[in-house]
mmCIF file of C-alpha atoms in Angstrom:
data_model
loop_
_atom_site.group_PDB
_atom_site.id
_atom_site.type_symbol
_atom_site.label_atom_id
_atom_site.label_comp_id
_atom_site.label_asym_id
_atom_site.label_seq_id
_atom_site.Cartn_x
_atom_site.Cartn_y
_atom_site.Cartn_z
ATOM 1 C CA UNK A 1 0.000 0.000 0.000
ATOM 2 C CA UNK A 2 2.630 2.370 0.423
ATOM 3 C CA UNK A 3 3.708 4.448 -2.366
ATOM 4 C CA UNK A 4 6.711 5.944 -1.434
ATOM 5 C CA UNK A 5 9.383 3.375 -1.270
ATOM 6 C CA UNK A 6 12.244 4.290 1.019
ATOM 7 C CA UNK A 7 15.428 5.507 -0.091
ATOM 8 C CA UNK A 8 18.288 2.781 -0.887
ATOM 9 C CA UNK A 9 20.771 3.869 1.786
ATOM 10 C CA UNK A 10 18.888 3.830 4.824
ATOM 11 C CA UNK A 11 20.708 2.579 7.929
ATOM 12 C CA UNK A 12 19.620 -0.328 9.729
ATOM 13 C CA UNK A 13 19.877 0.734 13.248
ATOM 14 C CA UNK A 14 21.093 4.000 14.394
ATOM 15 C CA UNK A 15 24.273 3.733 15.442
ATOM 16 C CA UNK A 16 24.764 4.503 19.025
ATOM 17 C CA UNK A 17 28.039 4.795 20.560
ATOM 18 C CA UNK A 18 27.645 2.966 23.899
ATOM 19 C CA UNK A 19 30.459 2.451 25.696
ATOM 20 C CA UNK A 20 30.869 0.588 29.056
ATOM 21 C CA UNK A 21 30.518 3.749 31.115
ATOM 22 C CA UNK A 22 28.521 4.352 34.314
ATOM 23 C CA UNK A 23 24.642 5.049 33.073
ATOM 24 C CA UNK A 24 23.319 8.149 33.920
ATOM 25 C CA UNK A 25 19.968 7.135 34.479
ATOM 26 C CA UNK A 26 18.319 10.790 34.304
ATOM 27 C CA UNK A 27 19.621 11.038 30.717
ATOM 28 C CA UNK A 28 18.326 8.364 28.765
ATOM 29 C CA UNK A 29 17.388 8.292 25.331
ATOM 30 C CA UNK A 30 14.267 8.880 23.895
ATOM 31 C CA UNK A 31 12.172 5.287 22.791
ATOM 32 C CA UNK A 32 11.021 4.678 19.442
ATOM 33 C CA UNK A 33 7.147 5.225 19.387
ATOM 34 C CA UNK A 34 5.588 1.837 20.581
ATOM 35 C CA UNK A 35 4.294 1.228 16.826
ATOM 36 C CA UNK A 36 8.055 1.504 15.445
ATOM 37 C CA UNK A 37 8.744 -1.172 17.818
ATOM 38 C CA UNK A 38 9.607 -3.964 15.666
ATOM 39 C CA UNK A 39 10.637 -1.849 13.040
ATOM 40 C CA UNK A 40 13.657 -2.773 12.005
ATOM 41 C CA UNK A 41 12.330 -6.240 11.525
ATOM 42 C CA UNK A 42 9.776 -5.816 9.639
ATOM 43 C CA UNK A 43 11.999 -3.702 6.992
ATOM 44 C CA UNK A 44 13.245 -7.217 6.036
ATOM 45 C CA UNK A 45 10.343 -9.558 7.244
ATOM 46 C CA UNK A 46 7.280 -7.311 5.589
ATOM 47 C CA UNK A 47 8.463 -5.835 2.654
ATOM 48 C CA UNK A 48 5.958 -4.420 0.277
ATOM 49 C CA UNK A 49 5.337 -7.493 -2.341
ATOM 50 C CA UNK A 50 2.629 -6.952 -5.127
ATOM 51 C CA UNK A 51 1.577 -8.571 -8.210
ATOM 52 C CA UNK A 52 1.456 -7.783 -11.509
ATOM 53 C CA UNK A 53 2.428 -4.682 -13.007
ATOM 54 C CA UNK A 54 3.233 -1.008 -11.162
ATOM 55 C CA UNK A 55 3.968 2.201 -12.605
ATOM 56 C CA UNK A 56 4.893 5.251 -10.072
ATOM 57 C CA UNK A 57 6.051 8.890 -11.554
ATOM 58 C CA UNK A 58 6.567 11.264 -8.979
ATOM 59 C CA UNK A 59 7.069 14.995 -10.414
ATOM 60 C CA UNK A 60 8.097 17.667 -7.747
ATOM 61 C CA UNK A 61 6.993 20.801 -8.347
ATOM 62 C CA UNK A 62 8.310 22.717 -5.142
ATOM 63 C CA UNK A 63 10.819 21.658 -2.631
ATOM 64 C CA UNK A 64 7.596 20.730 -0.349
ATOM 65 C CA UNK A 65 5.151 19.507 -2.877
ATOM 66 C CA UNK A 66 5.197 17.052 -5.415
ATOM 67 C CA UNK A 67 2.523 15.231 -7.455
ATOM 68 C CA UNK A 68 2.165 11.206 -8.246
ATOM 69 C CA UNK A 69 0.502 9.301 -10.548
ATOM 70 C CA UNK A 70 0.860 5.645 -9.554
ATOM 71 C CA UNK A 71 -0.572 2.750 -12.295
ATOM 72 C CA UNK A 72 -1.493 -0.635 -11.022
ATOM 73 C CA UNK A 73 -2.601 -3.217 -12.826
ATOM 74 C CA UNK A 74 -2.555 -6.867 -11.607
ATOM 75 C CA UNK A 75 -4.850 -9.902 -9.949
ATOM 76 C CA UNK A 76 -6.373 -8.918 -6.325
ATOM 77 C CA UNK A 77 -6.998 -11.289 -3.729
ATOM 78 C CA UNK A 78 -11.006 -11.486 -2.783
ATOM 79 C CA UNK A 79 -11.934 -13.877 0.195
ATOM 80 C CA UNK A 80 -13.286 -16.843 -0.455
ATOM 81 C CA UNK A 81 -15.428 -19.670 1.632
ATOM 82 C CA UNK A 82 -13.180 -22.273 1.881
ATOM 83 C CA UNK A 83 -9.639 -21.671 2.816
ATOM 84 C CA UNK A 84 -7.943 -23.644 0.585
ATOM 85 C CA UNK A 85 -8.487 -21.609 -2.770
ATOM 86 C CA UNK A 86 -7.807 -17.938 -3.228
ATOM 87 C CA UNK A 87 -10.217 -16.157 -5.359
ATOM 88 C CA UNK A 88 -8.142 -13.675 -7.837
ATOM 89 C CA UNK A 89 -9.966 -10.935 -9.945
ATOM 90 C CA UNK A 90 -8.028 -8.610 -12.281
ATOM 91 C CA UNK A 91 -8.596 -4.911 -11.844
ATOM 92 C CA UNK A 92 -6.549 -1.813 -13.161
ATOM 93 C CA UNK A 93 -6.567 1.606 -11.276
ATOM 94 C CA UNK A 94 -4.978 4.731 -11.485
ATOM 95 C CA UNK A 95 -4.474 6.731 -8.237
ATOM 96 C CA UNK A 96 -3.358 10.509 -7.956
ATOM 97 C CA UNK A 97 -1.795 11.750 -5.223
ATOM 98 C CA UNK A 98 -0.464 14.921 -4.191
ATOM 99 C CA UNK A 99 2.100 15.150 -1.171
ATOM 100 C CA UNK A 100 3.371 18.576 1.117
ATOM 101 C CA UNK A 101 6.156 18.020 3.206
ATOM 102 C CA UNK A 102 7.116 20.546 5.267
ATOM 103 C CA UNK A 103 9.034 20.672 8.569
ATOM 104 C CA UNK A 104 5.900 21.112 10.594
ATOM 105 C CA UNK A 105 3.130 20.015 8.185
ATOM 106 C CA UNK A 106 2.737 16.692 6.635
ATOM 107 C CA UNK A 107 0.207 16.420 4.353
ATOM 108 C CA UNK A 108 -0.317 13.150 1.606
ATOM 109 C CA UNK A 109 -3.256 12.377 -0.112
ATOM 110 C CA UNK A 110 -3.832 9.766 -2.683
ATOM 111 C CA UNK A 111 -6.978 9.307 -4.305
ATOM 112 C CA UNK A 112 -8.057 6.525 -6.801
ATOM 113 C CA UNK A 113 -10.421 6.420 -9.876
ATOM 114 C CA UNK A 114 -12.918 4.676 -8.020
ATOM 115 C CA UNK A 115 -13.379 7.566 -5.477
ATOM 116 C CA UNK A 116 -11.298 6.149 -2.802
ATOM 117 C CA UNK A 117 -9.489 8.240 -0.868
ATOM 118 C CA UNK A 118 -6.553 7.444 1.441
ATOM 119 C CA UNK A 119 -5.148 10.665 3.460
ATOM 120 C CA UNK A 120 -2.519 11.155 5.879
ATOM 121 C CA UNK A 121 -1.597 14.666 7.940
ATOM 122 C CA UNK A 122 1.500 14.898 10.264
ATOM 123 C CA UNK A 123 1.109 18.255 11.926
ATOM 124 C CA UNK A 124 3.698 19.474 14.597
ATOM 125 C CA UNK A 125 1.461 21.317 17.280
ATOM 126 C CA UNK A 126 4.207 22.043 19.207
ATOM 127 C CA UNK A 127 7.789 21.124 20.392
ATOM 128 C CA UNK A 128 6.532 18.256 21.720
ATOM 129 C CA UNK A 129 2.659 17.261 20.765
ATOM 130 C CA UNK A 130 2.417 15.768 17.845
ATOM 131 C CA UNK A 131 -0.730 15.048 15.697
ATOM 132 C CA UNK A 132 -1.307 12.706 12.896
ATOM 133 C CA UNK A 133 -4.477 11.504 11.050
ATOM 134 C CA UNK A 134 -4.885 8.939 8.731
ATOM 135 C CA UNK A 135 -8.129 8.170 6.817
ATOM 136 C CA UNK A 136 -9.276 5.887 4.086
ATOM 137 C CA UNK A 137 -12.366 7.006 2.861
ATOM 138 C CA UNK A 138 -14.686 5.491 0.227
ATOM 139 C CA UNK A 139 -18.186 6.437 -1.504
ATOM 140 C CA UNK A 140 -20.242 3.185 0.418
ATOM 141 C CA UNK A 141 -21.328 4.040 3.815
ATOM 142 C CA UNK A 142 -20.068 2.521 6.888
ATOM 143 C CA UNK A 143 -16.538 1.564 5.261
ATOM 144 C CA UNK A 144 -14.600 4.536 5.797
ATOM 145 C CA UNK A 145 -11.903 4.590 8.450
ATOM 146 C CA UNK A 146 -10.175 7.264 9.881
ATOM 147 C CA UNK A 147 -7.655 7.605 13.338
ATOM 148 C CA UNK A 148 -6.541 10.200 15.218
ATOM 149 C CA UNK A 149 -3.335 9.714 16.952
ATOM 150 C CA UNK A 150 -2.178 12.366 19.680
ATOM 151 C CA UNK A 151 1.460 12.207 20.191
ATOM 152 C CA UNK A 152 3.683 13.369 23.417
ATOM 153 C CA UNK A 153 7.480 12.960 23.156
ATOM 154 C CA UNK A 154 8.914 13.437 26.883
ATOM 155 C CA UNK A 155 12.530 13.073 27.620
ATOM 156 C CA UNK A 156 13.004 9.695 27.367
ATOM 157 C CA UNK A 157 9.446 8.625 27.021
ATOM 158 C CA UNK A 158 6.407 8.536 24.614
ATOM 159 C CA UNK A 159 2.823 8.257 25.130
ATOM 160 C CA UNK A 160 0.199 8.599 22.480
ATOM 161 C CA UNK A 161 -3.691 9.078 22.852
ATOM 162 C CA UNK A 162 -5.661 7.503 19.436
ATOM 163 C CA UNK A 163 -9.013 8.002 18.925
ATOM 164 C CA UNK A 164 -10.490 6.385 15.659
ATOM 165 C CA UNK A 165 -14.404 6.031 14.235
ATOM 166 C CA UNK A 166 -16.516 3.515 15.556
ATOM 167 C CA UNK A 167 -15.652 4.362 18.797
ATOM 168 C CA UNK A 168 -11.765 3.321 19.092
ATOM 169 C CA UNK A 169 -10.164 4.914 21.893
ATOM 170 C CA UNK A 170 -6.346 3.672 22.479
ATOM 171 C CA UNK A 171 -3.398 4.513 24.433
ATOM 172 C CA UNK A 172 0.597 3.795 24.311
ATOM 173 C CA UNK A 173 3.405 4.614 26.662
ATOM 174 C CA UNK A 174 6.830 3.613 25.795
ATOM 175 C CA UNK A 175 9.612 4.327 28.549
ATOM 176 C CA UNK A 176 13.237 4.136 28.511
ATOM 177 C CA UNK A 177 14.713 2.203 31.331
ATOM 178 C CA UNK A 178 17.937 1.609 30.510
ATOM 179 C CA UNK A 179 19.798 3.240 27.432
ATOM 180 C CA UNK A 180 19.362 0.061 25.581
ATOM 181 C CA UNK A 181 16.223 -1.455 26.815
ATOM 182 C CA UNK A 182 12.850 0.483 26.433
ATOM 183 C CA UNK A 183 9.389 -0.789 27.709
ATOM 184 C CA UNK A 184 6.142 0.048 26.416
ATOM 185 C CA UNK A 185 2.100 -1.058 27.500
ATOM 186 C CA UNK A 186 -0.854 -0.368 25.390
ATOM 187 C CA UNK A 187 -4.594 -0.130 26.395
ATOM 188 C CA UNK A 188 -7.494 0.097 23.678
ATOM 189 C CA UNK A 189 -10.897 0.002 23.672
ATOM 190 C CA UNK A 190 -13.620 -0.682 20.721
ATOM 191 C CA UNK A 191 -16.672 -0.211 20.428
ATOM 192 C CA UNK A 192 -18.211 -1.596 17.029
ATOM 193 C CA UNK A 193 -16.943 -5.159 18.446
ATOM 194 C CA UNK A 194 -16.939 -4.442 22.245
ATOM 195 C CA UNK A 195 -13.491 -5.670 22.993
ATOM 196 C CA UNK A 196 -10.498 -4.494 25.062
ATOM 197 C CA UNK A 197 -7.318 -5.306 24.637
ATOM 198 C CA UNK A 198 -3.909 -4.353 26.880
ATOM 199 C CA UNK A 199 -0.508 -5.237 25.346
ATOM 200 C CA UNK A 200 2.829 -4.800 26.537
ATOM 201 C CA UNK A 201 6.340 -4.509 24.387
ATOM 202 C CA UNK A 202 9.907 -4.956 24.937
ATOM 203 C CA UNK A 203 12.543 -3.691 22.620
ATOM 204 C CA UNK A 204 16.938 -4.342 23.345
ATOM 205 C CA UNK A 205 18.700 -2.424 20.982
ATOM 206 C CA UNK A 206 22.788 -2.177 20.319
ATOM 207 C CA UNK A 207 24.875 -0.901 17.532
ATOM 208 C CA UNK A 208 24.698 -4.516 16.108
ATOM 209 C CA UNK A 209 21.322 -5.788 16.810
ATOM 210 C CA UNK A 210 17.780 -5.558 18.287
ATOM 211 C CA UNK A 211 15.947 -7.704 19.742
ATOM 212 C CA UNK A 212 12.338 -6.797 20.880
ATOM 213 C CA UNK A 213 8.746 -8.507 21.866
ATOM 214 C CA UNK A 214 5.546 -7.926 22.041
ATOM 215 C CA UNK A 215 2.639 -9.627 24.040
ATOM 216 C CA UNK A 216 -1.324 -8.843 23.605
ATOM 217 C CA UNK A 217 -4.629 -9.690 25.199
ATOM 218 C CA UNK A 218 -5.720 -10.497 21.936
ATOM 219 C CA UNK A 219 -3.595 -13.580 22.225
ATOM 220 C CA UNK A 220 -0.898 -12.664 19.898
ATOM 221 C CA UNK A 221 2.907 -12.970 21.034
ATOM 222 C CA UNK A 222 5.605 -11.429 18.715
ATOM 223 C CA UNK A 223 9.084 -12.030 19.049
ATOM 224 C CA UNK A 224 11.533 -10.989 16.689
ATOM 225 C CA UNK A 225 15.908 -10.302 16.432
ATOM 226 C CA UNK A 226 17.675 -8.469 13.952
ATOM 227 C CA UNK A 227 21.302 -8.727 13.927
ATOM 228 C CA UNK A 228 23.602 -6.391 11.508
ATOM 229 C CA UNK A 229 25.957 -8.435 9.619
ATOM 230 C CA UNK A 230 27.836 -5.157 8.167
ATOM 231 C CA UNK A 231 26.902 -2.012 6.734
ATOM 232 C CA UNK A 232 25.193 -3.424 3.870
ATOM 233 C CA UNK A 233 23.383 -6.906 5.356
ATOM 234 C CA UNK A 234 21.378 -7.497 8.161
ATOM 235 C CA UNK A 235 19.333 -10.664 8.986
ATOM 236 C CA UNK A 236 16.117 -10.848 11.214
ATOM 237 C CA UNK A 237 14.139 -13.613 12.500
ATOM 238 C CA UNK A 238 10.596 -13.885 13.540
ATOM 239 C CA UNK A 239 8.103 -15.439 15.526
ATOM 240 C CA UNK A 240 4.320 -14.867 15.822
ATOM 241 C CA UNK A 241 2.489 -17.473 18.395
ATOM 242 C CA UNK A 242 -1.426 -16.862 18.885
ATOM 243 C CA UNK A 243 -2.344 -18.680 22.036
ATOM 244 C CA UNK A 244 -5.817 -18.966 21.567
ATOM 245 C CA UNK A 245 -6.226 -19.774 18.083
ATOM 246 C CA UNK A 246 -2.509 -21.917 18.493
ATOM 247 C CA UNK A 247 -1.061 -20.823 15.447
ATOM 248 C CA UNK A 248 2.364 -20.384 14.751
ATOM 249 C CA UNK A 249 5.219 -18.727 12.673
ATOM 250 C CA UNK A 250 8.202 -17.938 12.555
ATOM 251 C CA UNK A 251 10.454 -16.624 9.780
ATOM 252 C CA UNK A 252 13.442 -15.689 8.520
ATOM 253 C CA UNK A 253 14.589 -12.598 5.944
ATOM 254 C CA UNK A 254 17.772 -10.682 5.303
ATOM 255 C CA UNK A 255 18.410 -7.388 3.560
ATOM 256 C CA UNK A 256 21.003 -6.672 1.508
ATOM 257 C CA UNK A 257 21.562 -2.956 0.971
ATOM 258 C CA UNK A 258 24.061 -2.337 -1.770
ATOM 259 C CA UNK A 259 25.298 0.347 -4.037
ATOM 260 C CA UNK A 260 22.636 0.226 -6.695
ATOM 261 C CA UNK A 261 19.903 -2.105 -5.267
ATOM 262 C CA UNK A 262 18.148 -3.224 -2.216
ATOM 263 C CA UNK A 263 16.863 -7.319 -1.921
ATOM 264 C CA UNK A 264 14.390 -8.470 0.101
ATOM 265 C CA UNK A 265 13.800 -11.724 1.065
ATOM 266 C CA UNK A 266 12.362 -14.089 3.675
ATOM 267 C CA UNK A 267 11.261 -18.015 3.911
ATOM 268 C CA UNK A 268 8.781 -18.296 6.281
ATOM 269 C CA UNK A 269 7.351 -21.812 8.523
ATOM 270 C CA UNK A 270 3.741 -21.499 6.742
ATOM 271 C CA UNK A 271 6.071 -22.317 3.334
ATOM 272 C CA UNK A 272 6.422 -19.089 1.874
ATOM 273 C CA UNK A 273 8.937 -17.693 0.188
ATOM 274 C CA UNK A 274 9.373 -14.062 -1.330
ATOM 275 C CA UNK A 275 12.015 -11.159 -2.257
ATOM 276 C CA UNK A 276 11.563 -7.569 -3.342
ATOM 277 C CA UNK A 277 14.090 -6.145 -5.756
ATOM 278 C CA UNK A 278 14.793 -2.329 -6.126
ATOM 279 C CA UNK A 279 17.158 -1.306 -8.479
ATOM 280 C CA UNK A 280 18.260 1.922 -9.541
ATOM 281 C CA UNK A 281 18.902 1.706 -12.623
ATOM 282 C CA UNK A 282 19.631 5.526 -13.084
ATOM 283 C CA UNK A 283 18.918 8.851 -11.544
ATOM 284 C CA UNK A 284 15.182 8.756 -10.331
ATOM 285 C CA UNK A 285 14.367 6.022 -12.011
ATOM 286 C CA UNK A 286 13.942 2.358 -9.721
ATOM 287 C CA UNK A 287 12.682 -1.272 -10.745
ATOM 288 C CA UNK A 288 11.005 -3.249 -8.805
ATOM 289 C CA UNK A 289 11.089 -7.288 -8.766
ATOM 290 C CA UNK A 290 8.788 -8.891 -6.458
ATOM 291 C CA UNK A 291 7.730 -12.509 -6.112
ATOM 292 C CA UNK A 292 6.052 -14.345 -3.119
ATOM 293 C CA UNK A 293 5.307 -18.350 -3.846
ATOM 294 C CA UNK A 294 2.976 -19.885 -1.272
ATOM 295 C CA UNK A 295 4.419 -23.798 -1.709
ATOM 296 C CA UNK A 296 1.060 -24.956 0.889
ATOM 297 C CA UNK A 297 -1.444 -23.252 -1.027
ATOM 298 C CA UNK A 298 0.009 -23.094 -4.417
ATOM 299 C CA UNK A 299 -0.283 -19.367 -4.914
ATOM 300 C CA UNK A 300 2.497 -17.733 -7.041
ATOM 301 C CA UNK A 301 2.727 -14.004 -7.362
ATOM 302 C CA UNK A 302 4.867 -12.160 -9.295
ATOM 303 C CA UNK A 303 5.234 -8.629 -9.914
ATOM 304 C CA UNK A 304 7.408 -6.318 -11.885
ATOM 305 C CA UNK A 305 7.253 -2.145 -11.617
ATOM 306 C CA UNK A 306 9.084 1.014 -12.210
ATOM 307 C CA UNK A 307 8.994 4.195 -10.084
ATOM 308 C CA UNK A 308 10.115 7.306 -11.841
ATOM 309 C CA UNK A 309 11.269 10.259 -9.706
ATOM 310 C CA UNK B 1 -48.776 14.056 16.942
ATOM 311 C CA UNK B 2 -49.938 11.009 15.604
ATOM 312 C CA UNK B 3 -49.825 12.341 12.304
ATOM 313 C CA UNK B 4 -46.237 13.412 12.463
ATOM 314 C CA UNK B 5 -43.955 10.791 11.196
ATOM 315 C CA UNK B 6 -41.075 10.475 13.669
ATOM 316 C CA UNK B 7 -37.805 11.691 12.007
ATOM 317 C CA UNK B 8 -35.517 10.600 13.871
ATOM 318 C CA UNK B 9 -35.162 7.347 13.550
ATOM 319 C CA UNK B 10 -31.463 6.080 13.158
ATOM 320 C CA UNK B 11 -29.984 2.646 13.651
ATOM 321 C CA UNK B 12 -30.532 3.012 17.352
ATOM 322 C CA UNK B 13 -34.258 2.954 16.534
ATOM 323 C CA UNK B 14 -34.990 5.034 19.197
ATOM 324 C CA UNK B 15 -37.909 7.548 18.407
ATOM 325 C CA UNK B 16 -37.486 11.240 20.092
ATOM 326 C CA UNK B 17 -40.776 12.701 19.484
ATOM 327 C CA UNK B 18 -41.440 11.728 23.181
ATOM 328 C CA UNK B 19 -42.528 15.346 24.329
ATOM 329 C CA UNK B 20 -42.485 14.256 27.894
ATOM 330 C CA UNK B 21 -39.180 12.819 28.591
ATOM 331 C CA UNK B 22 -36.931 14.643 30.956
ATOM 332 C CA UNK B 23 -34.961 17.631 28.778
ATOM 333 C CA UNK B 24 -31.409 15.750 30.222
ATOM 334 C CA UNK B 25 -31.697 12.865 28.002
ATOM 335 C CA UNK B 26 -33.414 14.539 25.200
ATOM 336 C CA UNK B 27 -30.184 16.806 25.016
ATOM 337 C CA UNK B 28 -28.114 14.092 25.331
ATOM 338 C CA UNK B 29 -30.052 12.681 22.352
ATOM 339 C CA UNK B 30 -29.225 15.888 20.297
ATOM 340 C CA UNK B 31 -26.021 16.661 20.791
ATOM 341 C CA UNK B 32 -25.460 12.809 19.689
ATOM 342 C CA UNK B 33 -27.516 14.063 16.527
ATOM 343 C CA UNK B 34 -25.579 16.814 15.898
ATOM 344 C CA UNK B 35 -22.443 15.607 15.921
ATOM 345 C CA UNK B 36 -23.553 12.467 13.965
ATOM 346 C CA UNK B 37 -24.695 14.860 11.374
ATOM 347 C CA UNK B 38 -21.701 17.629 11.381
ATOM 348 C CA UNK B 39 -19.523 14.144 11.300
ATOM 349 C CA UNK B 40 -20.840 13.134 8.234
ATOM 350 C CA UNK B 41 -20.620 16.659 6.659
ATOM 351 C CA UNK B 42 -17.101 16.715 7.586
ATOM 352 C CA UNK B 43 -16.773 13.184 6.334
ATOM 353 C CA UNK B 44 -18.136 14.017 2.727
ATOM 354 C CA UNK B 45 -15.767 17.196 2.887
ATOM 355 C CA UNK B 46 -12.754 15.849 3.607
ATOM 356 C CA UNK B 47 -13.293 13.648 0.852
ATOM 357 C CA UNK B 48 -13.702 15.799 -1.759
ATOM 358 C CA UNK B 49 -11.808 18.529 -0.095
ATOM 359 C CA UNK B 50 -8.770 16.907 0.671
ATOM 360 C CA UNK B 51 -6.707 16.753 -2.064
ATOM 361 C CA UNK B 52 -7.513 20.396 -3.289
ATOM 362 C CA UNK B 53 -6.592 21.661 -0.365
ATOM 363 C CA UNK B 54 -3.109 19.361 0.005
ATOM 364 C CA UNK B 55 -2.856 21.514 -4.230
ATOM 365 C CA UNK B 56 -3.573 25.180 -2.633
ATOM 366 C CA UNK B 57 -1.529 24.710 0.612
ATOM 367 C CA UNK B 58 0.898 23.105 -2.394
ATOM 368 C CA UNK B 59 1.040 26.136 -4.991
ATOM 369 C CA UNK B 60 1.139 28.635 -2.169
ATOM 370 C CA UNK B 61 4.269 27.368 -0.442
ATOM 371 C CA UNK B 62 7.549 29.143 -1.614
ATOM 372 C CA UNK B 63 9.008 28.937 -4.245
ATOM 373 C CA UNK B 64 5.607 29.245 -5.967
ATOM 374 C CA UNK B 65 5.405 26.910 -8.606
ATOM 375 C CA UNK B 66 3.631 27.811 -11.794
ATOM 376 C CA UNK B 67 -0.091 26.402 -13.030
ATOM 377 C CA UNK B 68 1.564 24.861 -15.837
ATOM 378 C CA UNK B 69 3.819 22.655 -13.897
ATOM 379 C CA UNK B 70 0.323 21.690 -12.306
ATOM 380 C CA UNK B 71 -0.774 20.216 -15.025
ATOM 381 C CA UNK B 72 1.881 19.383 -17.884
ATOM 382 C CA UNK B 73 3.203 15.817 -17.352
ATOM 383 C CA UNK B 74 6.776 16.716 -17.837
#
């Protein structure tokens, strides 16, 4: 879903220089937010595979705002009864979008030919409070979405208040304790489906690796490591345990970021396999490779794009 | 008032043409209506509203770029 695919050469972790001093406890570092939690695992373990063909062009105008006009044609997924065969319908869409970046205001919007629209704001209220939105709205009634998310960056904590339709009120707090090790809880509430849910997360970073894990009332336990290899490799490893429904997975993925490309990959327990090529092939102008084979349900997907600009 | 259709009947199927009921609960009831309905106003003008006003916010911010690059796909 996203658009905007991330530049080749960013870093892994952020490199920290930790040395075996005495901790000063009142100075810690400030926590990722508790969604970036896993982050830098999912950069290798979720990367953005499609299928079929993409086309982006991105044409700045300004310094802050730039237009896109992103073609997309390929087979989508519909759900089907039984779980054993995917249902795959070919559609085509264009989508225009129109992004303003500026240090305090964050505005993308993205809109397709079939009305949809998908809009995100980023607005700095002040040094500290943070607010972003983020809305997919269609035409039908009843399945728009939209979130608010209140943001508070202390010194070396985060909490965030979101508030979303059909009554979804939620609540993070992220805390550094030590400066490696940062823990975070979570509290939301719903009210379409009237469930609750409290979480809590863990996340050890070093210059080298990061380990973190996360553990909901939902039933869902996530534990995942990445380790850098070197500037240009790192590997991760995941696992994902439900313990009410008793399903499990756990995967594996590298990244390879080199001069002119970034791969993708990861083989998973459920039998899939995929990797997402980006090449530069010039100035502004990437390819894109992406396949994911299914080996358990026999479900290939293959997809090939270019992004201009 | 038997003659008056009730109007406000929404999912909650809750009728408040009830003339009698205490004026707490039938302000409650409007200020539920009100912000249903200036929810759903905002709702259809975000939606068309949004991206024009991500384009004016756009063509106003220094440097100011022309119409032309607006709309020429180069």
């Amino acid at each position: 879903m996203a658009d905007l695919f991330p530049p080749l050469a960013t870093a892994q972790v952020d490199a920290k220089t930790k040395v075996d001093e005495k901790v000063d406890y009142s100075n810690l570092p400030c926590p990722v937010p508790y969604d970036e939690v896993h982050r830098e695992a999912y950069m290798s373990l979720k990367a953005e595979n499609f299928e079929g063909f993409r086309f982006d062009f991105s044409k700045g105008l300004n310094q802050k705002f730039s237009l896109s006009h992103s073609v997309m044609m390929g087979p989508t997924e519909v759900p089907s009864q039984s779980p054993d065969t995917t249902i795959k319908i070919p559609v085509a869409h264009y989508e225009f979008g129109a992004n303003y970046f500026d240090p305090k205001l964050m505005l993308v919007g993205r809109v397709m030919t079939d009305g949809r629209l998908n809009a995100r704001l980023k607005a700095d209220l002040s040094d500290k409070l943070i607010l972003k939105a983020n809305a997919q709205l269609t035409g039908e009634p009843h399945m728009s979405h939209s979130v608010f998310n209140f943001d508070y960056m202390g010194k070396d904590y985060r909490a965030q208040l979101q508030l979303g339709n059909n009554a979804l009120v939620g609540a993070t707090y992220i805390q550094s304790v030590t400066p490696r090790l940062s823990l975070g809880g979570e509290v939301f509430w719903a009210g379409v489906p009237r469930k609750s849910g409290l979480g809590y997360a863990a996340r050890y970073e070093t210059d080298q690796m990061v380990a973190s894990a996360q553990v909901a009332s939902t039933g869902n336990v996530v534990m995942n490591y990445v380790q850098k290899i070197s500037e240009k490799v790192s590997l991760a490893t995941d696992f994902v345990y439900n313990y009410f429904s008793r399903d499990v997975v756990a995967s594996v993925g590298y990244d390879y970021i080199l001069r002119q490309s970034r791969i993708r990959g990861k083989v998973d327990s459920n039998g899939v396999t995929s990797a997402l090529l980006e090449e530069r092939l010039s100035m502004g102008l990437n390819f894109l490779l992406s396949a994911e084979i299914d080996h358990k349900k026999k479900d290939y997907k293959f997809g090939f794009g270019l992004t201009v600009g | 008032m038997a003659a008056k259709p009730s109007l406000k009947i929404k999912g909650k199927g809750k009728g408040t043409k009830v003339s009698s009921s205490s004026t707490s609960s039938s302000k409650y009831e409007l200020v539920k209506e009100w912000t249903n309905w200036s929810l759903k106003k905002a709702k259809v003008a975000t939606h068309y509203g949004f991206i024009p006003l991500i384009i004016v916010v756009g063509m106003n911010s220094d440097p100011k770029p022309h119409l032309f690059q607006l709309l020429s796909p180069v």
